[in-house]
Amino acid sequence: MINPSKKGKTKMQSFALNTIFILISLSHLSIVVSSSKPLNPCNGDFLHTQAYRQMQNQTNTTHCKKLSSLQAQFAWNYHKTSHNQTQLNILIGTKLITNMGWLAWGINPDLPRMVGTRAIIAVKVPNQITPSVNTYNITKDIQLGCKFQPSGIDFMVQNMTGVDDKDVGFFSVFATLVLPQRYNVSSLNHVWQVGYCVDGLEPKMHETSLGNLDSKEVLDLETGDCQNIGQHRRHMRKIHGILNIIGWGTLMPLGVIVARYFKQFPIKLDPCWYYFHYCCQVVGYILGTAGWGLGLFLGHESKYYTFHSHRVLGICIFGFTTLQILAFQFKPTQEDEYRKHWNVYHHFLGYALLVMIPVNIYKGIKLLKPNNITWKWTYNGILVLLGVVVLALEIVTWAIFLYKKCCRKTAEESSPRRVEIEEDNKGQTKEGSSSRTIEVQE
């Protein structure tokens, strides 16, 4: 094997760094562009619910918007009272077509997060015409599994009503809030949540999908503008997914294909195959490591929810690929007696990664449901393309191998054979006796 020179390695590393810089710049640009999109107004069945029509009849200044997750839509209007407080009317609805579940909406005076939220929760149970609606204080103890009971909150709530509009399939909550001055209407931290498990009238833990984790934003009640916390996280997840799919899921397998099929057989491209193999592995490692680091950051931001298997596999993949990259620097020479052991280790770890990487990528894609169809089919297409390339090269490899074997056999059969005939007076060859060699041409 011909090792690349230091100059060649420096060029490939420079190319890898330039590639990662360009991709990160494009990803950052996509965040800026997508963050400037206008808000989505309410539409569809929500505008035809009885609760929304009643709210609209009360005032002509009702705002309405589609929330970013859980298929929820939100309407509100407000005015200042004589005591310099804010009277806020809210209506939130979502498609809750099951016979059991709950819908929650609340505001947090400190941060846009679930812990510390003053919430209004409507519980829907079978054989109950009117949903049960109460106020709740959401604390850390609730997320640790403590019993979740109704409690008073630090502002007045009136006219709490839960509506199960079966005609249009919307489950809605309406309430009137009287907010003290500490709640800033120009940057109100509001959160919402949907769950499908109820114990009596007690709401139980909701799902830990990404849609449930993203259900929070900072809303300006006057203009309807919002700082969507979940939207920024979704863009970061997109970058995380793109970097890992390109780095771990595409370039790493491509480097393996080059090393297997262009080293000697069926096509010998020596030493070009090594440079391309090295470049694919290094660029893939840089991109994958950047995506892995971003995934760790996202996991740190999600303090109360962790996707354990996806996280553990990601750490293993990073560790194994790091060992593979280090293997380039500590590779024994061809004459070294340890070279065969190095080859076994390098090949075993490489093929193990080829199994682990697609499994973990699909685990990550599964977390994006229900908006994961595009991701799934895109990666399916990448794997199918790589599989077709491998299958074609494998067929060519075996075809060339069998053809050369057949040609070699034919050549051996048609070549002159030397027949050695030994004569002995007693019909046996004695030690030291001479023999005659006759060449027979076939």
Short mmCIF file of N, CA and C in Angstrom, two decimals, residues 235-397:
data_model
loop_
_atom_site.label_atom_id
_atom_site.label_comp_id
_atom_site.label_asym_id
_atom_site.label_seq_id
_atom_site.Cartn_x
_atom_site.Cartn_y
_atom_site.Cartn_z
N HIS A 235 -35.04 23.54 13.31
CA HIS A 235 -34.00 23.84 12.33
C HIS A 235 -32.66 23.23 12.75
N MET A 236 -32.38 23.27 14.05
CA MET A 236 -31.14 22.66 14.52
C MET A 236 -31.17 21.15 14.33
N ARG A 237 -32.33 20.55 14.52
CA ARG A 237 -32.45 19.11 14.28
C ARG A 237 -32.25 18.79 12.81
N LYS A 238 -32.75 19.67 11.94
CA LYS A 238 -32.56 19.45 10.51
C LYS A 238 -31.08 19.46 10.16
N ILE A 239 -30.35 20.44 10.72
CA ILE A 239 -28.91 20.50 10.47
C ILE A 239 -28.23 19.26 11.03
N HIS A 240 -28.63 18.87 12.23
CA HIS A 240 -28.10 17.65 12.86
C HIS A 240 -28.32 16.43 11.96
N GLY A 241 -29.53 16.30 11.42
CA GLY A 241 -29.85 15.16 10.56
C GLY A 241 -29.11 15.20 9.24
N ILE A 242 -29.03 16.39 8.62
CA ILE A 242 -28.35 16.51 7.33
C ILE A 242 -26.87 16.19 7.46
N LEU A 243 -26.23 16.75 8.49
CA LEU A 243 -24.79 16.50 8.69
C LEU A 243 -24.52 15.02 8.92
N ASN A 244 -25.35 14.37 9.73
CA ASN A 244 -25.11 12.96 10.03
C ASN A 244 -25.42 12.05 8.85
N ILE A 245 -26.47 12.39 8.10
CA ILE A 245 -26.80 11.57 6.94
C ILE A 245 -25.72 11.67 5.87
N ILE A 246 -25.21 12.90 5.65
CA ILE A 246 -24.14 13.06 4.66
C ILE A 246 -22.83 12.48 5.18
N GLY A 247 -22.48 12.80 6.44
CA GLY A 247 -21.20 12.37 6.98
C GLY A 247 -21.14 10.90 7.29
N TRP A 248 -21.92 10.48 8.34
CA TRP A 248 -21.91 9.07 8.73
C TRP A 248 -22.56 8.18 7.66
N GLY A 249 -23.74 8.63 7.15
CA GLY A 249 -24.58 7.74 6.37
C GLY A 249 -24.26 7.64 4.89
N THR A 250 -23.47 8.56 4.35
CA THR A 250 -23.18 8.53 2.91
C THR A 250 -21.68 8.44 2.62
N LEU A 251 -20.91 9.40 3.16
CA LEU A 251 -19.49 9.44 2.82
C LEU A 251 -18.72 8.27 3.43
N MET A 252 -19.05 7.89 4.67
CA MET A 252 -18.36 6.74 5.28
C MET A 252 -18.57 5.45 4.48
N PRO A 253 -19.82 5.07 4.15
CA PRO A 253 -20.00 3.87 3.30
C PRO A 253 -19.36 4.01 1.93
N LEU A 254 -19.37 5.23 1.37
CA LEU A 254 -18.74 5.43 0.07
C LEU A 254 -17.24 5.16 0.14
N GLY A 255 -16.60 5.58 1.24
CA GLY A 255 -15.19 5.29 1.42
C GLY A 255 -14.91 3.80 1.53
N VAL A 256 -15.81 3.06 2.17
CA VAL A 256 -15.66 1.60 2.27
C VAL A 256 -15.79 0.96 0.89
N ILE A 257 -16.74 1.43 0.10
CA ILE A 257 -16.93 0.89 -1.25
C ILE A 257 -15.66 1.09 -2.09
N VAL A 258 -15.07 2.27 -1.98
CA VAL A 258 -13.85 2.56 -2.75
C VAL A 258 -12.72 1.63 -2.32
N ALA A 259 -12.57 1.44 -1.00
CA ALA A 259 -11.48 0.58 -0.52
C ALA A 259 -11.68 -0.87 -0.93
N ARG A 260 -12.91 -1.32 -1.01
CA ARG A 260 -13.17 -2.72 -1.32
C ARG A 260 -13.04 -3.02 -2.81
N TYR A 261 -13.53 -2.13 -3.66
CA TYR A 261 -13.64 -2.47 -5.07
C TYR A 261 -12.61 -1.80 -5.98
N PHE A 262 -11.83 -0.85 -5.47
CA PHE A 262 -10.88 -0.15 -6.34
C PHE A 262 -9.44 -0.27 -5.84
N LYS A 263 -9.24 -1.14 -4.86
CA LYS A 263 -7.88 -1.34 -4.37
C LYS A 263 -7.11 -2.26 -5.30
N GLN A 264 -7.69 -3.41 -5.60
CA GLN A 264 -7.04 -4.36 -6.50
C GLN A 264 -8.01 -4.97 -7.51
N PHE A 265 -9.21 -5.26 -7.04
CA PHE A 265 -10.14 -6.04 -7.86
C PHE A 265 -11.55 -5.53 -7.65
N PRO A 266 -12.34 -5.31 -8.66
CA PRO A 266 -12.12 -5.60 -10.09
C PRO A 266 -11.36 -4.52 -10.83
N ILE A 267 -11.26 -3.31 -10.23
CA ILE A 267 -10.59 -2.21 -10.90
C ILE A 267 -9.47 -1.73 -9.99
N LYS A 268 -8.24 -1.77 -10.47
CA LYS A 268 -7.11 -1.36 -9.66
C LYS A 268 -6.77 0.09 -9.96
N LEU A 269 -6.96 0.94 -8.95
CA LEU A 269 -6.65 2.36 -9.08
C LEU A 269 -5.67 2.73 -7.97
N ASP A 270 -4.48 2.24 -8.08
CA ASP A 270 -3.49 2.44 -7.03
C ASP A 270 -2.54 3.55 -7.46
N PRO A 271 -2.31 4.62 -6.66
CA PRO A 271 -2.79 4.82 -5.29
C PRO A 271 -4.02 5.73 -5.19
N CYS A 272 -4.69 5.98 -6.30
CA CYS A 272 -5.81 6.94 -6.27
C CYS A 272 -6.91 6.49 -5.31
N TRP A 273 -7.13 5.17 -5.22
CA TRP A 273 -8.20 4.69 -4.34
C TRP A 273 -7.95 5.12 -2.90
N TYR A 274 -6.68 5.12 -2.48
CA TYR A 274 -6.37 5.45 -1.09
C TYR A 274 -6.69 6.91 -0.80
N TYR A 275 -6.33 7.80 -1.73
CA TYR A 275 -6.61 9.21 -1.52
C TYR A 275 -8.11 9.46 -1.42
N PHE A 276 -8.88 8.81 -2.30
CA PHE A 276 -10.33 9.01 -2.28
C PHE A 276 -10.93 8.39 -1.02
N HIS A 277 -10.46 7.21 -0.64
CA HIS A 277 -10.93 6.55 0.58
C HIS A 277 -10.64 7.43 1.80
N TYR A 278 -9.43 7.94 1.88
CA TYR A 278 -9.02 8.79 3.00
C TYR A 278 -9.86 10.07 3.04
N CYS A 279 -10.07 10.66 1.87
CA CYS A 279 -10.84 11.91 1.80
C CYS A 279 -12.28 11.69 2.24
N CYS A 280 -12.92 10.60 1.76
CA CYS A 280 -14.30 10.31 2.17
C CYS A 280 -14.41 10.11 3.67
N GLN A 281 -13.44 9.37 4.24
CA GLN A 281 -13.51 9.09 5.67
C GLN A 281 -13.29 10.36 6.50
N VAL A 282 -12.35 11.19 6.09
CA VAL A 282 -12.05 12.40 6.87
C VAL A 282 -13.19 13.40 6.78
N VAL A 283 -13.68 13.66 5.57
CA VAL A 283 -14.80 14.61 5.41
C VAL A 283 -16.05 14.08 6.12
N GLY A 284 -16.31 12.77 5.94
CA GLY A 284 -17.45 12.17 6.62
C GLY A 284 -17.32 12.26 8.13
N TYR A 285 -16.11 12.08 8.64
CA TYR A 285 -15.89 12.16 10.08
C TYR A 285 -16.12 13.59 10.58
N ILE A 286 -15.64 14.58 9.85
CA ILE A 286 -15.81 15.97 10.27
C ILE A 286 -17.29 16.35 10.28
N LEU A 287 -18.01 16.00 9.20
CA LEU A 287 -19.43 16.32 9.13
C LEU A 287 -20.21 15.57 10.22
N GLY A 288 -19.92 14.27 10.36
CA GLY A 288 -20.62 13.48 11.37
C GLY A 288 -20.34 13.97 12.77
N THR A 289 -19.10 14.37 13.04
CA THR A 289 -18.76 14.88 14.37
C THR A 289 -19.47 16.19 14.66
N ALA A 290 -19.56 17.06 13.64
CA ALA A 290 -20.30 18.31 13.82
C ALA A 290 -21.77 18.02 14.13
N GLY A 291 -22.37 17.08 13.39
CA GLY A 291 -23.76 16.71 13.66
C GLY A 291 -23.92 16.05 15.02
N TRP A 292 -22.95 15.22 15.40
CA TRP A 292 -23.00 14.57 16.71
C TRP A 292 -22.93 15.59 17.84
N GLY A 293 -22.02 16.57 17.71
CA GLY A 293 -21.92 17.63 18.72
C GLY A 293 -23.20 18.43 18.84
N LEU A 294 -23.83 18.71 17.70
CA LEU A 294 -25.10 19.43 17.72
C LEU A 294 -26.18 18.59 18.39
N GLY A 295 -26.13 17.27 18.18
CA GLY A 295 -27.08 16.39 18.85
C GLY A 295 -26.90 16.39 20.36
N LEU A 296 -25.64 16.42 20.83
CA LEU A 296 -25.40 16.52 22.26
C LEU A 296 -25.96 17.82 22.83
N PHE A 297 -25.81 18.91 22.07
CA PHE A 297 -26.36 20.19 22.52
C PHE A 297 -27.88 20.13 22.62
N LEU A 298 -28.52 19.53 21.62
CA LEU A 298 -29.98 19.40 21.67
C LEU A 298 -30.42 18.54 22.84
N GLY A 299 -29.65 17.47 23.11
CA GLY A 299 -29.97 16.64 24.26
C GLY A 299 -29.82 17.38 25.57
N HIS A 300 -28.80 18.26 25.65
CA HIS A 300 -28.61 19.05 26.86
C HIS A 300 -29.75 20.05 27.05
N GLU A 301 -30.25 20.60 25.95
CA GLU A 301 -31.36 21.55 26.04
C GLU A 301 -32.64 20.87 26.48
N SER A 302 -32.79 19.60 26.15
CA SER A 302 -33.98 18.84 26.55
C SER A 302 -33.67 18.13 27.88
N LYS A 303 -33.77 18.87 28.97
CA LYS A 303 -33.31 18.37 30.26
C LYS A 303 -34.19 17.25 30.80
N TYR A 304 -35.46 17.28 30.50
CA TYR A 304 -36.38 16.34 31.12
C TYR A 304 -36.72 15.15 30.22
N TYR A 305 -36.27 15.17 28.96
CA TYR A 305 -36.58 14.08 28.04
C TYR A 305 -35.29 13.69 27.31
N THR A 306 -34.98 12.39 27.34
CA THR A 306 -33.78 11.89 26.67
C THR A 306 -34.13 10.66 25.85
N PHE A 307 -33.64 10.63 24.63
CA PHE A 307 -33.84 9.48 23.75
C PHE A 307 -32.60 8.58 23.90
N HIS A 308 -32.68 7.64 24.85
CA HIS A 308 -31.50 6.92 25.33
C HIS A 308 -30.82 6.10 24.23
N SER A 309 -31.57 5.28 23.51
CA SER A 309 -30.95 4.40 22.53
C SER A 309 -30.29 5.20 21.41
N HIS A 310 -30.95 6.26 20.95
CA HIS A 310 -30.39 7.12 19.90
C HIS A 310 -29.10 7.79 20.39
N ARG A 311 -29.12 8.21 21.64
CA ARG A 311 -27.95 8.88 22.22
C ARG A 311 -26.78 7.91 22.38
N VAL A 312 -27.04 6.72 22.93
CA VAL A 312 -25.97 5.74 23.17
C VAL A 312 -25.35 5.29 21.85
N LEU A 313 -26.19 4.99 20.85
CA LEU A 313 -25.66 4.58 19.55
C LEU A 313 -24.84 5.70 18.91
N GLY A 314 -25.28 6.94 19.07
CA GLY A 314 -24.52 8.06 18.53
C GLY A 314 -23.15 8.18 19.16
N ILE A 315 -23.08 7.99 20.48
CA ILE A 315 -21.79 8.05 21.16
C ILE A 315 -20.89 6.90 20.69
N CYS A 316 -21.44 5.70 20.54
CA CYS A 316 -20.66 4.56 20.06
C CYS A 316 -20.14 4.81 18.65
N ILE A 317 -20.99 5.36 17.79
CA ILE A 317 -20.56 5.63 16.41
C ILE A 317 -19.43 6.64 16.39
N PHE A 318 -19.55 7.69 17.19
CA PHE A 318 -18.47 8.69 17.25
C PHE A 318 -17.18 8.06 17.75
N GLY A 319 -17.28 7.24 18.81
CA GLY A 319 -16.08 6.60 19.34
C GLY A 319 -15.42 5.67 18.33
N PHE A 320 -16.21 4.85 17.64
CA PHE A 320 -15.65 3.90 16.68
C PHE A 320 -15.06 4.61 15.47
N THR A 321 -15.73 5.63 14.98
CA THR A 321 -15.18 6.36 13.82
C THR A 321 -13.91 7.10 14.20
N THR A 322 -13.84 7.58 15.43
CA THR A 322 -12.60 8.21 15.89
C THR A 322 -11.45 7.21 15.88
N LEU A 323 -11.71 5.99 16.34
CA LEU A 323 -10.68 4.94 16.28
C LEU A 323 -10.28 4.64 14.85
N GLN A 324 -11.25 4.65 13.94
CA GLN A 324 -10.94 4.38 12.53
C GLN A 324 -10.05 5.48 11.94
N ILE A 325 -10.34 6.73 12.29
CA ILE A 325 -9.52 7.82 11.78
C ILE A 325 -8.11 7.75 12.36
N LEU A 326 -8.02 7.45 13.66
CA LEU A 326 -6.70 7.31 14.28
C LEU A 326 -5.92 6.14 13.67
N ALA A 327 -6.65 5.14 13.19
CA ALA A 327 -5.99 3.98 12.59
C ALA A 327 -5.16 4.37 11.37
N PHE A 328 -5.55 5.43 10.66
CA PHE A 328 -4.78 5.89 9.51
C PHE A 328 -3.38 6.34 9.95
N GLN A 329 -3.31 6.94 11.14
CA GLN A 329 -2.03 7.49 11.60
C GLN A 329 -1.11 6.43 12.20
N PHE A 330 -1.71 5.35 12.72
CA PHE A 330 -0.91 4.32 13.40
C PHE A 330 -0.92 3.00 12.64
N LYS A 331 -1.08 3.06 11.34
CA LYS A 331 -1.14 1.85 10.53
C LYS A 331 0.26 1.25 10.36
N PRO A 332 0.44 -0.06 10.67
CA PRO A 332 1.76 -0.68 10.47
C PRO A 332 2.08 -0.79 8.99
N THR A 333 3.34 -0.98 8.69
CA THR A 333 3.76 -1.16 7.31
C THR A 333 3.41 -2.56 6.84
N GLN A 334 3.52 -2.78 5.52
CA GLN A 334 3.19 -4.08 4.96
C GLN A 334 4.08 -5.18 5.53
N GLU A 335 5.32 -4.85 5.85
CA GLU A 335 6.24 -5.87 6.33
C GLU A 335 6.08 -6.15 7.82
N ASP A 336 5.35 -5.31 8.52
CA ASP A 336 5.20 -5.47 9.97
C ASP A 336 4.36 -6.71 10.27
N GLU A 337 4.79 -7.48 11.29
CA GLU A 337 4.08 -8.71 11.62
C GLU A 337 2.69 -8.45 12.20
N TYR A 338 2.46 -7.24 12.70
CA TYR A 338 1.16 -6.90 13.27
C TYR A 338 0.17 -6.37 12.22
N ARG A 339 0.61 -6.29 10.98
CA ARG A 339 -0.24 -5.72 9.94
C ARG A 339 -1.53 -6.53 9.75
N LYS A 340 -1.42 -7.86 9.80
CA LYS A 340 -2.62 -8.68 9.59
C LYS A 340 -3.62 -8.49 10.72
N HIS A 341 -3.13 -8.29 11.94
CA HIS A 341 -4.04 -8.03 13.06
C HIS A 341 -4.71 -6.67 12.90
N TRP A 342 -3.96 -5.69 12.42
CA TRP A 342 -4.52 -4.36 12.18
C TRP A 342 -5.61 -4.43 11.11
N ASN A 343 -5.37 -5.22 10.06
CA ASN A 343 -6.37 -5.36 9.00
C ASN A 343 -7.67 -5.96 9.53
N VAL A 344 -7.54 -6.99 10.38
CA VAL A 344 -8.74 -7.62 10.95
C VAL A 344 -9.52 -6.60 11.79
N TYR A 345 -8.81 -5.88 12.65
CA TYR A 345 -9.47 -4.86 13.49
C TYR A 345 -10.14 -3.77 12.64
N HIS A 346 -9.41 -3.27 11.65
CA HIS A 346 -9.92 -2.17 10.82
C HIS A 346 -11.15 -2.59 10.03
N HIS A 347 -11.13 -3.78 9.47
CA HIS A 347 -12.26 -4.27 8.69
C HIS A 347 -13.46 -4.58 9.59
N PHE A 348 -13.22 -5.22 10.72
CA PHE A 348 -14.32 -5.57 11.62
C PHE A 348 -15.02 -4.32 12.13
N LEU A 349 -14.26 -3.32 12.56
CA LEU A 349 -14.86 -2.08 13.07
C LEU A 349 -15.59 -1.34 11.97
N GLY A 350 -15.02 -1.35 10.76
CA GLY A 350 -15.67 -0.67 9.64
C GLY A 350 -17.01 -1.28 9.29
N TYR A 351 -17.08 -2.62 9.22
CA TYR A 351 -18.35 -3.26 8.88
C TYR A 351 -19.36 -3.16 10.02
N ALA A 352 -18.88 -3.12 11.27
CA ALA A 352 -19.79 -2.90 12.40
C ALA A 352 -20.43 -1.52 12.30
N LEU A 353 -19.66 -0.53 11.89
CA LEU A 353 -20.20 0.82 11.72
C LEU A 353 -21.23 0.86 10.59
N LEU A 354 -21.01 0.07 9.54
CA LEU A 354 -21.98 0.04 8.44
C LEU A 354 -23.34 -0.47 8.89
N VAL A 355 -23.39 -1.22 9.96
CA VAL A 355 -24.66 -1.68 10.52
C VAL A 355 -25.23 -0.66 11.50
N MET A 356 -24.37 -0.12 12.37
CA MET A 356 -24.83 0.78 13.42
C MET A 356 -25.34 2.11 12.87
N ILE A 357 -24.67 2.63 11.86
CA ILE A 357 -25.01 3.97 11.35
C ILE A 357 -26.43 4.02 10.78
N PRO A 358 -26.83 3.13 9.85
CA PRO A 358 -28.21 3.21 9.35
C PRO A 358 -29.25 2.98 10.45
N VAL A 359 -28.96 2.08 11.40
CA VAL A 359 -29.91 1.83 12.48
C VAL A 359 -30.15 3.11 13.28
N ASN A 360 -29.08 3.82 13.60
CA ASN A 360 -29.24 5.03 14.41
C ASN A 360 -29.87 6.17 13.62
N ILE A 361 -29.57 6.24 12.33
CA ILE A 361 -30.20 7.28 11.51
C ILE A 361 -31.71 7.05 11.43
N TYR A 362 -32.12 5.80 11.27
CA TYR A 362 -33.56 5.51 11.24
C TYR A 362 -34.20 5.78 12.60
N LYS A 363 -33.47 5.56 13.68
CA LYS A 363 -34.00 5.90 15.00
C LYS A 363 -34.24 7.40 15.11
N GLY A 364 -33.29 8.18 14.61
CA GLY A 364 -33.45 9.63 14.62
C GLY A 364 -34.61 10.09 13.75
N ILE A 365 -34.76 9.47 12.57
CA ILE A 365 -35.86 9.83 11.68
C ILE A 365 -37.20 9.49 12.32
N LYS A 366 -37.25 8.38 13.04
CA LYS A 366 -38.50 7.98 13.70
C LYS A 366 -38.95 9.01 14.73
N LEU A 367 -37.99 9.70 15.37
CA LEU A 367 -38.33 10.70 16.37
C LEU A 367 -39.04 11.91 15.75
N LEU A 368 -38.89 12.10 14.45
CA LEU A 368 -39.49 13.27 13.78
C LEU A 368 -40.94 13.06 13.39
N LYS A 369 -41.49 11.88 13.64
CA LYS A 369 -42.87 11.63 13.24
C LYS A 369 -43.81 12.64 13.89
N PRO A 370 -44.90 13.05 13.20
CA PRO A 370 -45.38 12.52 11.93
C PRO A 370 -44.76 13.18 10.69
N ASN A 371 -43.85 14.16 10.89
CA ASN A 371 -43.29 14.88 9.75
C ASN A 371 -41.96 14.28 9.32
N ASN A 372 -41.92 12.96 9.17
CA ASN A 372 -40.65 12.32 8.84
C ASN A 372 -40.67 11.56 7.52
N ILE A 373 -41.72 11.72 6.74
CA ILE A 373 -41.85 10.96 5.49
C ILE A 373 -40.74 11.35 4.51
N THR A 374 -40.50 12.65 4.36
CA THR A 374 -39.46 13.11 3.43
C THR A 374 -38.09 12.60 3.86
N TRP A 375 -37.81 12.70 5.16
CA TRP A 375 -36.53 12.21 5.67
C TRP A 375 -36.38 10.73 5.39
N LYS A 376 -37.41 9.95 5.67
CA LYS A 376 -37.33 8.50 5.52
C LYS A 376 -37.07 8.12 4.06
N TRP A 377 -37.82 8.71 3.13
CA TRP A 377 -37.66 8.33 1.73
C TRP A 377 -36.35 8.85 1.15
N THR A 378 -35.87 9.99 1.65
CA THR A 378 -34.58 10.49 1.19
C THR A 378 -33.46 9.53 1.57
N TYR A 379 -33.46 9.10 2.83
CA TYR A 379 -32.40 8.18 3.24
C TYR A 379 -32.59 6.79 2.63
N ASN A 380 -33.85 6.38 2.43
CA ASN A 380 -34.09 5.14 1.70
C ASN A 380 -33.46 5.20 0.32
N GLY A 381 -33.63 6.33 -0.35
CA GLY A 381 -33.05 6.50 -1.68
C GLY A 381 -31.53 6.43 -1.67
N ILE A 382 -30.90 7.04 -0.63
CA ILE A 382 -29.44 6.99 -0.53
C ILE A 382 -28.96 5.56 -0.34
N LEU A 383 -29.64 4.82 0.56
CA LEU A 383 -29.25 3.43 0.79
C LEU A 383 -29.46 2.56 -0.43
N VAL A 384 -30.57 2.77 -1.14
CA VAL A 384 -30.83 2.00 -2.35
C VAL A 384 -29.76 2.28 -3.40
N LEU A 385 -29.39 3.55 -3.56
CA LEU A 385 -28.35 3.91 -4.53
C LEU A 385 -27.02 3.27 -4.18
N LEU A 386 -26.63 3.34 -2.90
CA LEU A 386 -25.39 2.70 -2.48
C LEU A 386 -25.47 1.18 -2.66
N GLY A 387 -26.64 0.61 -2.37
CA GLY A 387 -26.82 -0.83 -2.53
C GLY A 387 -26.71 -1.26 -3.98
N VAL A 388 -27.29 -0.47 -4.88
CA VAL A 388 -27.20 -0.79 -6.32
C VAL A 388 -25.75 -0.73 -6.78
N VAL A 389 -25.00 0.27 -6.32
CA VAL A 389 -23.59 0.39 -6.70
C VAL A 389 -22.80 -0.82 -6.20
N VAL A 390 -23.04 -1.20 -4.92
CA VAL A 390 -22.34 -2.36 -4.36
C VAL A 390 -22.70 -3.63 -5.12
N LEU A 391 -23.99 -3.82 -5.42
CA LEU A 391 -24.42 -5.01 -6.14
C LEU A 391 -23.79 -5.08 -7.53
N ALA A 392 -23.78 -3.94 -8.22
CA ALA A 392 -23.19 -3.92 -9.56
C ALA A 392 -21.69 -4.24 -9.52
N LEU A 393 -20.98 -3.62 -8.56
CA LEU A 393 -19.54 -3.88 -8.45
C LEU A 393 -19.26 -5.32 -8.01
N GLU A 394 -20.13 -5.87 -7.17
CA GLU A 394 -19.95 -7.26 -6.75
C GLU A 394 -20.16 -8.22 -7.92
N ILE A 395 -21.15 -7.92 -8.73
CA ILE A 395 -21.39 -8.76 -9.92
C ILE A 395 -20.21 -8.68 -10.88
N VAL A 396 -19.71 -7.47 -11.10
CA VAL A 396 -18.55 -7.30 -11.98
C VAL A 396 -17.34 -8.03 -11.41
N THR A 397 -17.16 -7.94 -10.08
CA THR A 397 -16.03 -8.62 -9.43
C THR A 397 -16.07 -10.12 -9.68
#
